[in-house]
mmCIF file of C-alpha atoms and ligand atoms in Angstrom:
data_model
loop_
_atom_site.group_PDB
_atom_site.id
_atom_site.type_symbol
_atom_site.label_atom_id
_atom_site.label_comp_id
_atom_site.label_asym_id
_atom_site.label_seq_id
_atom_site.Cartn_x
_atom_site.Cartn_y
_atom_site.Cartn_z
ATOM 1 C CA GLN A 270 61.047 92.433 78.089
ATOM 2 C CA ALA A 271 60.111 91.765 74.353
ATOM 3 C CA LYS A 272 63.307 90.624 72.966
ATOM 4 C CA SER A 273 62.299 89.932 69.422
ATOM 5 C CA GLU A 274 60.439 92.661 66.687
ATOM 6 C CA GLY A 275 56.779 91.015 65.979
ATOM 7 C CA ALA A 276 53.430 91.462 67.893
ATOM 8 C CA GLY A 277 54.324 90.881 71.226
ATOM 9 C CA SER A 278 57.216 93.570 71.359
ATOM 10 C CA TYR A 279 54.602 96.196 69.530
ATOM 11 C CA ALA A 280 52.251 95.424 72.659
ATOM 12 C CA PHE A 281 55.010 95.870 74.812
ATOM 13 C CA TYR A 282 56.437 99.463 73.368
ATOM 14 C CA THR A 283 52.418 100.668 73.214
ATOM 15 C CA ARG A 284 51.971 100.362 76.798
ATOM 16 C CA GLU A 285 55.059 101.506 77.403
ATOM 17 C CA MET A 286 54.451 104.461 75.828
ATOM 18 C CA THR A 287 50.836 104.694 77.406
ATOM 19 C CA GLU A 288 52.518 104.198 81.047
ATOM 20 C CA ARG A 289 54.774 106.906 80.268
ATOM 21 C CA ALA A 290 52.221 109.529 78.898
ATOM 22 C CA ARG A 291 50.099 108.917 82.240
ATOM 23 C CA GLU A 292 53.590 109.474 84.268
ATOM 24 C CA HIS A 293 53.728 112.782 82.460
ATOM 25 C CA ILE A 294 50.462 114.161 83.080
ATOM 26 C CA LEU A 295 50.528 113.101 86.852
ATOM 27 C CA LEU A 296 53.828 114.893 87.252
ATOM 28 C CA GLU A 297 53.050 117.838 85.044
ATOM 29 C CA SER A 298 50.114 118.817 87.569
ATOM 30 C CA ALA A 299 52.174 117.592 90.556
ATOM 31 C CA LEU A 300 54.617 120.188 89.415
ATOM 32 C CA ARG A 301 52.288 123.017 89.096
ATOM 33 C CA ARG A 302 50.953 122.417 92.775
ATOM 34 C CA ALA A 303 54.677 121.970 94.080
ATOM 35 C CA LEU A 304 55.316 125.524 93.108
ATOM 36 C CA GLU A 305 52.495 126.838 95.665
ATOM 37 C CA ALA A 306 52.948 123.855 97.888
ATOM 38 C CA GLY A 307 56.624 124.742 98.561
ATOM 39 C CA GLU A 308 58.183 121.601 97.662
ATOM 40 C CA LEU A 309 61.048 122.972 95.465
ATOM 41 C CA GLN A 310 64.045 123.958 97.513
ATOM 42 C CA LEU A 311 67.643 125.671 96.329
ATOM 43 C CA HIS A 312 70.540 123.549 96.528
ATOM 44 C CA PHE A 313 73.897 125.590 96.140
ATOM 45 C CA GLN A 314 77.562 123.589 94.753
ATOM 46 C CA PRO A 315 80.425 125.723 95.758
ATOM 47 C CA GLN A 316 82.823 126.963 92.646
ATOM 48 C CA VAL A 317 86.529 127.361 93.791
ATOM 49 C CA ASP A 318 89.801 128.178 92.818
ATOM 50 C CA MET A 319 91.470 125.077 92.005
ATOM 51 C CA ASP A 320 94.838 126.610 93.149
ATOM 52 C CA ASP A 321 93.908 127.361 96.403
ATOM 53 C CA GLY A 322 90.294 126.146 97.307
ATOM 54 C CA ARG A 323 89.103 129.333 97.939
ATOM 55 C CA PRO A 324 85.411 130.123 96.930
ATOM 56 C CA ILE A 325 84.369 132.205 94.186
ATOM 57 C CA GLY A 326 80.728 131.378 93.331
ATOM 58 C CA CYS A 327 78.129 128.739 93.935
ATOM 59 C CA GLU A 328 75.559 127.754 91.035
ATOM 60 C CA VAL A 329 72.421 127.553 92.203
ATOM 61 C CA LEU A 330 70.385 124.237 91.650
ATOM 62 C CA ALA A 331 66.562 123.388 91.795
ATOM 63 C CA ARG A 332 65.645 120.360 93.679
ATOM 64 C CA TRP A 333 62.068 118.575 94.157
ATOM 65 C CA HIS A 334 60.763 117.042 96.991
ATOM 66 C CA HIS A 335 57.690 115.045 96.326
ATOM 67 C CA PRO A 336 55.709 114.031 99.066
ATOM 68 C CA GLU A 337 55.090 110.317 97.288
ATOM 69 C CA LEU A 338 57.812 110.200 94.575
ATOM 70 C CA GLY A 339 60.491 111.327 97.094
ATOM 71 C CA THR A 340 63.428 113.625 95.002
ATOM 72 C CA VAL A 341 62.762 114.470 91.672
ATOM 73 C CA SER A 342 65.856 114.726 89.735
ATOM 74 C CA PRO A 343 65.755 118.610 87.611
ATOM 75 C CA ALA A 344 67.235 116.332 84.467
ATOM 76 C CA ARG A 345 63.762 115.391 84.600
ATOM 77 C CA PHE A 346 61.200 118.493 85.980
ATOM 78 C CA ILE A 347 63.114 121.285 84.017
ATOM 79 C CA PRO A 348 62.500 119.532 80.603
ATOM 80 C CA LEU A 349 58.562 119.021 81.665
ATOM 81 C CA ALA A 350 58.452 122.736 83.329
ATOM 82 C CA GLU A 351 60.030 123.531 79.979
ATOM 83 C CA GLU A 352 57.453 121.844 77.595
ATOM 84 C CA THR A 353 54.291 123.133 79.469
ATOM 85 C CA GLY A 354 55.391 126.417 80.180
ATOM 86 C CA LEU A 355 56.023 126.211 83.431
ATOM 87 C CA ILE A 356 59.459 127.425 83.215
ATOM 88 C CA LEU A 357 58.353 130.848 83.116
ATOM 89 C CA GLU A 358 57.235 130.836 86.625
ATOM 90 C CA LEU A 359 59.649 128.155 88.076
ATOM 91 C CA GLY A 360 62.149 130.472 86.742
ATOM 92 C CA ALA A 361 61.003 133.584 88.260
ATOM 93 C CA TRP A 362 60.774 131.137 91.571
ATOM 94 C CA VAL A 363 64.670 130.269 91.558
ATOM 95 C CA LEU A 364 65.667 133.620 90.979
ATOM 96 C CA GLU A 365 63.870 135.471 93.102
ATOM 97 C CA ASN A 366 64.480 133.158 96.026
ATOM 98 C CA ALA A 367 68.431 132.693 95.235
ATOM 99 C CA CYS A 368 68.482 136.247 94.891
ATOM 100 C CA ARG A 369 66.897 136.954 98.188
ATOM 101 C CA LEU A 370 69.121 134.091 100.082
ATOM 102 C CA ALA A 371 72.288 135.827 98.836
ATOM 103 C CA LYS A 372 71.567 138.961 100.330
ATOM 104 C CA GLY A 373 71.234 137.725 103.746
ATOM 105 C CA TRP A 374 74.282 136.219 103.313
ATOM 106 C CA LEU A 375 76.001 139.298 102.117
ATOM 107 C CA ASP A 376 74.140 141.233 105.009
ATOM 108 C CA ARG A 377 75.769 138.661 107.328
ATOM 109 C CA GLY A 378 79.203 139.024 106.001
ATOM 110 C CA LEU A 379 79.732 135.698 104.296
ATOM 111 C CA ASP A 380 81.407 135.973 101.189
ATOM 112 C CA PHE A 381 80.038 133.667 98.363
ATOM 113 C CA GLY A 382 81.162 135.613 95.501
ATOM 114 C CA ARG A 383 78.602 135.458 93.378
ATOM 115 C CA ILE A 384 75.748 133.302 92.498
ATOM 116 C CA ALA A 385 75.326 131.264 89.347
ATOM 117 C CA VAL A 386 71.667 130.695 88.508
ATOM 118 C CA ASN A 387 70.826 128.285 85.095
ATOM 119 C CA VAL A 388 67.852 129.787 82.841
ATOM 120 C CA SER A 389 66.068 128.010 80.295
ATOM 121 C CA GLY A 390 66.183 128.946 76.866
ATOM 122 C CA CYS A 391 62.470 129.650 76.876
ATOM 123 C CA GLN A 392 62.968 132.682 79.816
ATOM 124 C CA ILE A 393 65.193 134.187 77.032
ATOM 125 C CA ARG A 394 63.111 133.293 73.855
ATOM 126 C CA HIS A 395 59.916 134.882 75.562
ATOM 127 C CA ARG A 396 62.232 138.091 76.538
ATOM 128 C CA VAL A 397 61.055 137.626 80.261
ATOM 129 C CA ILE A 398 64.263 137.365 81.526
ATOM 130 C CA CYS A 399 65.180 140.758 81.647
ATOM 131 C CA ASP A 400 62.218 141.891 83.813
ATOM 132 C CA GLN A 401 62.660 138.957 86.294
ATOM 133 C CA VAL A 402 66.092 139.668 86.682
ATOM 134 C CA ALA A 403 65.194 143.126 87.538
ATOM 135 C CA GLN A 404 62.819 141.987 89.706
ATOM 136 C CA ALA A 405 64.576 139.536 91.699
ATOM 137 C CA LEU A 406 67.558 142.486 91.663
ATOM 138 C CA ALA A 407 65.403 145.116 93.022
ATOM 139 C CA ARG A 408 63.161 142.989 95.052
ATOM 140 C CA SER A 409 66.346 141.382 97.137
ATOM 141 C CA GLY A 410 68.775 144.310 97.094
ATOM 142 C CA LEU A 411 71.456 142.100 95.662
ATOM 143 C CA PRO A 412 73.649 143.861 93.906
ATOM 144 C CA PRO A 413 74.152 142.884 90.152
ATOM 145 C CA SER A 414 77.615 141.929 90.377
ATOM 146 C CA ARG A 415 76.908 139.489 92.167
ATOM 147 C CA LEU A 416 74.622 137.531 89.853
ATOM 148 C CA GLU A 417 75.598 135.310 86.924
ATOM 149 C CA LEU A 418 73.710 133.678 84.735
ATOM 150 C CA GLU A 419 73.941 130.538 83.048
ATOM 151 C CA VAL A 420 72.499 129.423 79.713
ATOM 152 C CA THR A 421 73.133 126.698 77.271
ATOM 153 C CA GLU A 422 74.670 127.314 73.701
ATOM 154 C CA GLY A 423 71.420 125.844 71.925
ATOM 155 C CA PHE A 424 69.347 128.188 72.124
ATOM 156 C CA ILE A 425 71.709 131.100 71.351
ATOM 157 C CA MET A 426 72.575 129.971 68.278
ATOM 158 C CA GLU A 427 69.203 128.937 67.104
ATOM 159 C CA LYS A 428 68.453 132.763 67.216
ATOM 160 C CA ALA A 429 71.618 134.095 67.299
ATOM 161 C CA GLU A 430 70.710 138.115 66.575
ATOM 162 C CA ASP A 431 68.201 137.995 69.086
ATOM 163 C CA ALA A 432 69.610 136.398 71.442
ATOM 164 C CA ILE A 433 73.121 138.860 71.466
ATOM 165 C CA GLY A 434 70.353 141.598 71.810
ATOM 166 C CA ILE A 435 68.820 140.386 75.174
ATOM 167 C CA LEU A 436 72.204 138.744 76.495
ATOM 168 C CA GLU A 437 73.393 142.474 76.067
ATOM 169 C CA ALA A 438 70.652 143.708 77.799
ATOM 170 C CA LEU A 439 71.132 141.421 80.316
ATOM 171 C CA ARG A 440 74.710 142.416 80.742
ATOM 172 C CA ASP A 441 73.926 146.115 81.001
ATOM 173 C CA GLN A 442 71.731 145.465 84.010
ATOM 174 C CA GLY A 443 75.425 144.419 85.707
ATOM 175 C CA ILE A 444 74.699 140.923 85.958
ATOM 176 C CA THR A 445 77.828 138.336 84.559
ATOM 177 C CA LEU A 446 76.926 135.310 82.101
ATOM 178 C CA ALA A 447 78.417 132.097 81.372
ATOM 179 C CA ILE A 448 77.785 129.667 78.559
ATOM 180 C CA ASP A 449 76.832 126.103 80.157
ATOM 181 C CA ASP A 450 77.835 122.425 79.260
ATOM 182 C CA PHE A 451 80.156 124.263 76.645
ATOM 183 C CA GLY A 452 81.346 121.933 73.701
ATOM 184 C CA THR A 453 77.794 119.940 73.842
ATOM 185 C CA GLY A 454 76.102 122.309 71.713
ATOM 186 C CA TYR A 455 77.220 123.970 68.703
ATOM 187 C CA SER A 456 78.578 127.281 68.976
ATOM 188 C CA SER A 457 79.486 129.403 66.156
ATOM 189 C CA LEU A 458 82.435 130.951 66.709
ATOM 190 C CA VAL A 459 81.181 133.989 64.818
ATOM 191 C CA TYR A 460 78.782 134.391 67.566
ATOM 192 C CA LEU A 461 81.081 133.339 70.204
ATOM 193 C CA LYS A 462 82.993 136.219 69.508
ATOM 194 C CA ARG A 463 79.971 138.740 69.639
ATOM 195 C CA LEU A 464 78.513 137.386 72.702
ATOM 196 C CA PRO A 465 78.874 139.143 76.141
ATOM 197 C CA ILE A 466 79.830 136.580 77.856
ATOM 198 C CA HIS A 467 82.405 136.382 80.355
ATOM 199 C CA CYS A 468 82.945 132.608 81.032
ATOM 200 C CA LEU A 469 82.745 128.931 79.809
ATOM 201 C CA LYS A 470 81.566 126.240 81.272
ATOM 202 C CA ILE A 471 83.369 122.881 80.709
ATOM 203 C CA ASP A 472 81.189 119.944 80.138
ATOM 204 C CA GLN A 473 81.011 117.551 82.919
ATOM 205 C CA SER A 474 81.400 115.095 79.778
ATOM 206 C CA PHE A 475 84.791 116.006 78.521
ATOM 207 C CA VAL A 476 86.272 116.300 82.471
ATOM 208 C CA ARG A 477 85.084 112.677 83.118
ATOM 209 C CA ASP A 478 87.608 110.738 81.561
ATOM 210 C CA LEU A 479 90.429 113.357 82.595
ATOM 211 C CA PRO A 480 93.542 112.771 82.175
ATOM 212 C CA GLU A 481 93.753 109.146 80.750
ATOM 213 C CA ASP A 482 91.397 110.165 77.722
ATOM 214 C CA ARG A 483 93.299 111.814 74.947
ATOM 215 C CA GLU A 484 90.496 113.115 73.084
ATOM 216 C CA ASP A 485 88.971 114.307 76.136
ATOM 217 C CA ALA A 486 92.176 115.904 77.350
ATOM 218 C CA ALA A 487 92.771 117.525 73.601
ATOM 219 C CA ILE A 488 88.778 119.116 73.780
ATOM 220 C CA CYS A 489 89.604 120.360 77.485
ATOM 221 C CA GLN A 490 93.284 122.141 76.458
ATOM 222 C CA ALA A 491 91.070 123.644 73.355
ATOM 223 C CA VAL A 492 88.671 124.799 75.125
ATOM 224 C CA ILE A 493 90.713 126.621 77.494
ATOM 225 C CA ALA A 494 92.751 127.975 74.815
ATOM 226 C CA LEU A 495 89.779 129.303 73.179
ATOM 227 C CA GLY A 496 88.421 131.026 76.827
ATOM 228 C CA GLN A 497 91.989 132.930 77.072
ATOM 229 C CA ALA A 498 92.183 133.730 73.531
ATOM 230 C CA LEU A 499 89.016 135.168 73.667
ATOM 231 C CA GLY A 500 89.428 136.625 77.092
ATOM 232 C CA LEU A 501 86.838 134.213 78.693
ATOM 233 C CA GLU A 502 87.149 132.472 82.189
ATOM 234 C CA THR A 503 87.155 128.935 82.079
ATOM 235 C CA LEU A 504 85.168 126.936 84.703
ATOM 236 C CA ALA A 505 85.425 122.855 84.623
ATOM 237 C CA GLU A 506 82.260 121.191 85.535
ATOM 238 C CA GLY A 507 82.335 117.744 87.398
ATOM 239 C CA VAL A 508 85.458 117.409 88.760
ATOM 240 C CA GLU A 509 85.899 114.822 90.654
ATOM 241 C CA THR A 510 89.017 113.115 91.442
ATOM 242 C CA GLU A 511 92.578 115.227 92.051
ATOM 243 C CA ALA A 512 94.165 114.356 89.122
ATOM 244 C CA GLN A 513 91.414 116.076 87.215
ATOM 245 C CA ARG A 514 92.250 118.906 89.093
ATOM 246 C CA ARG A 515 95.834 118.617 88.773
ATOM 247 C CA PHE A 516 95.573 118.345 84.520
ATOM 248 C CA LEU A 517 92.731 121.265 84.422
ATOM 249 C CA LEU A 518 95.023 123.749 86.620
ATOM 250 C CA GLN A 519 98.369 122.734 84.271
ATOM 251 C CA HIS A 520 96.659 123.338 81.400
ATOM 252 C CA GLY A 521 95.359 126.805 82.441
ATOM 253 C CA CYS A 522 91.755 126.208 83.958
ATOM 254 C CA ARG A 523 91.655 127.810 87.568
ATOM 255 C CA LEU A 524 87.855 127.446 88.264
ATOM 256 C CA GLY A 525 85.969 124.072 89.055
ATOM 257 C CA GLN A 526 82.774 122.790 90.875
ATOM 258 C CA GLY A 527 82.483 119.042 91.472
ATOM 259 C CA TYR A 528 82.167 116.266 94.142
ATOM 260 C CA LEU A 529 85.560 117.036 95.081
ATOM 261 C CA PHE A 530 84.822 120.056 96.510
ATOM 262 C CA SER A 531 81.730 119.895 97.566
ATOM 263 C CA ARG A 532 77.965 118.230 96.527
ATOM 264 C CA PRO A 533 75.224 120.418 96.138
ATOM 265 C CA LEU A 534 74.467 121.396 99.540
ATOM 266 C CA PRO A 535 71.342 123.061 100.748
ATOM 267 C CA ALA A 536 71.344 126.717 102.353
ATOM 268 C CA GLU A 537 72.276 126.142 105.742
ATOM 269 C CA ALA A 538 74.994 123.424 104.942
ATOM 270 C CA PHE A 539 76.454 126.113 102.137
ATOM 271 C CA GLU A 540 76.699 128.599 104.661
ATOM 272 C CA LYS A 541 78.536 126.176 107.411
ATOM 273 C CA TRP A 542 80.715 125.649 104.434
ATOM 274 C CA LEU A 543 81.643 129.037 103.489
ATOM 275 C CA THR A 544 82.662 129.312 106.956
ATOM 276 C CA ARG A 545 84.509 125.924 107.733
HETATM 277 P P1 C2E B 839 73.731 121.943 85.154
HETATM 278 O O1 C2E B 839 73.622 123.271 85.514
HETATM 279 O O2 C2E B 839 74.910 121.409 83.677
HETATM 280 O O3 C2E B 839 74.426 121.663 86.588
HETATM 281 C C1 C2E B 839 75.527 120.615 86.819
HETATM 282 C C2 C2E B 839 74.606 119.306 87.342
HETATM 283 O O4 C2E B 839 75.969 118.634 87.735
HETATM 284 C C3 C2E B 839 74.078 119.641 88.287
HETATM 285 O O5 C2E B 839 73.400 118.507 88.175
HETATM 286 C C4 C2E B 839 75.104 118.853 89.902
HETATM 287 O O6 C2E B 839 74.237 118.570 90.847
HETATM 288 C C5 C2E B 839 75.941 117.856 89.237
HETATM 289 N N1 C2E B 839 77.170 117.814 89.478
HETATM 290 C C6 C2E B 839 78.097 118.590 90.049
HETATM 291 N N2 C2E B 839 79.414 118.165 90.007
HETATM 292 C C7 C2E B 839 79.205 117.174 89.670
HETATM 293 C C8 C2E B 839 79.946 116.045 89.939
HETATM 294 O O7 C2E B 839 81.812 116.143 90.557
HETATM 295 N N3 C2E B 839 79.920 114.537 89.464
HETATM 296 C C9 C2E B 839 78.661 114.518 88.926
HETATM 297 N N4 C2E B 839 78.733 113.536 88.264
HETATM 298 N N5 C2E B 839 78.111 115.395 88.608
HETATM 299 C C10 C2E B 839 78.027 116.563 89.181
HETATM 300 P P2 C2E B 839 71.456 118.570 88.524
HETATM 301 O O8 C2E B 839 71.252 119.346 90.185
HETATM 302 O O9 C2E B 839 70.864 117.198 88.899
HETATM 303 O O10 C2E B 839 71.213 119.723 87.527
HETATM 304 C C11 C2E B 839 70.717 118.892 86.200
HETATM 305 C C12 C2E B 839 70.705 120.026 85.565
HETATM 306 O O11 C2E B 839 69.427 120.566 85.428
HETATM 307 C C13 C2E B 839 71.623 121.172 85.318
HETATM 308 O O12 C2E B 839 72.816 120.927 84.899
HETATM 309 C C14 C2E B 839 70.979 122.543 84.695
HETATM 310 O O13 C2E B 839 70.800 122.478 83.225
HETATM 311 C C15 C2E B 839 69.223 121.912 85.094
HETATM 312 N N6 C2E B 839 68.608 123.106 86.357
HETATM 313 C C16 C2E B 839 68.727 122.640 87.233
HETATM 314 N N7 C2E B 839 68.600 123.364 88.410
HETATM 315 C C17 C2E B 839 67.899 124.231 87.722
HETATM 316 C C18 C2E B 839 66.893 125.524 87.284
HETATM 317 O O14 C2E B 839 66.799 126.370 88.224
HETATM 318 N N8 C2E B 839 66.476 126.286 86.439
HETATM 319 C C19 C2E B 839 67.159 125.435 85.017
HETATM 320 N N9 C2E B 839 66.732 126.150 83.865
HETATM 321 N N10 C2E B 839 67.924 124.434 84.964
HETATM 322 C C20 C2E B 839 67.733 124.223 86.031
HETATM 323 MG MG1 MG B 840 74.473 125.286 85.065
HETATM 324 MG MG1 MG B 841 77.080 122.369 83.218
HETATM 325 MG MG1 MG B 842 73.976 120.060 82.134
#
């Protein structure tokens, strides 16, 4: 490893960058094929009422099992899909398959509450999201009230006026909307008030060091209070410990998801979890 500045470290960084670029190109074409080859899979992480453990929904999380690379994290392939435009196709695939599986659970009397699907800012910016949602609901027969979309703050605030219009059109289809990773972007309170959302998801970075970290504790309490004042649900992400659960409940956040309740599960395991 290059430790000092100079010619040696320059060579090191260039080689590193070339490798990254090469890897990027390889991954991109692999991801393109993965969609068709069926290497993508959906996992489901339960969302619960933290008071009694009752399931209230599940978050749909994409997984990529590459035959040679193994499991590629969505933290890597989602940004790649966004850069290359593949996210439009990938997003449609996730929506279609999530709705189809959920309709199957309903037909078999499994009550999962709602499914929460992550959507990328690209899907919304390109305005394809309204058609993608309408199509996924129509093809699967899933009632719209069973579908929630998770969107992050960044893109909403970037083009707030446009975003409000698109999110209103989505809400008018009968689905619900959540802001994901709340607190990590730059929400303007003026817009927050106008957005047709019904849930704030408290980012896991604020939950991780609860209850000891005083700043994180204060931020969580403030988000919960904001949610209550605006008449929104708050749901905490990344709940791993009993102490975190207790703190959140005590401060008025009833809904949560995290390893304390369950890891994200493949469809069959999630079905078993529901009937446990
Ligand atoms: P996210 O939407 O904030 O999802 C929550 C992430 O936290 C998931 O990571 C989940 O596995 C992880 N997690 C859940 N509980 C715990 C916990 O108790 N402790 C810790 N440390 N982590 C926990 P994952 O599955 O790796 O997904 C990463 C991100 O990739 C997601 O963050 C989401 O932004 C994105 N993503 C995943 N699937 C999709 C998708 O289908 N479409 C889009 N656009 N983005 C997706
Ligand atoms: Mg999410
Ligand atoms: Mg999140
Ligand atoms: Mg996240």
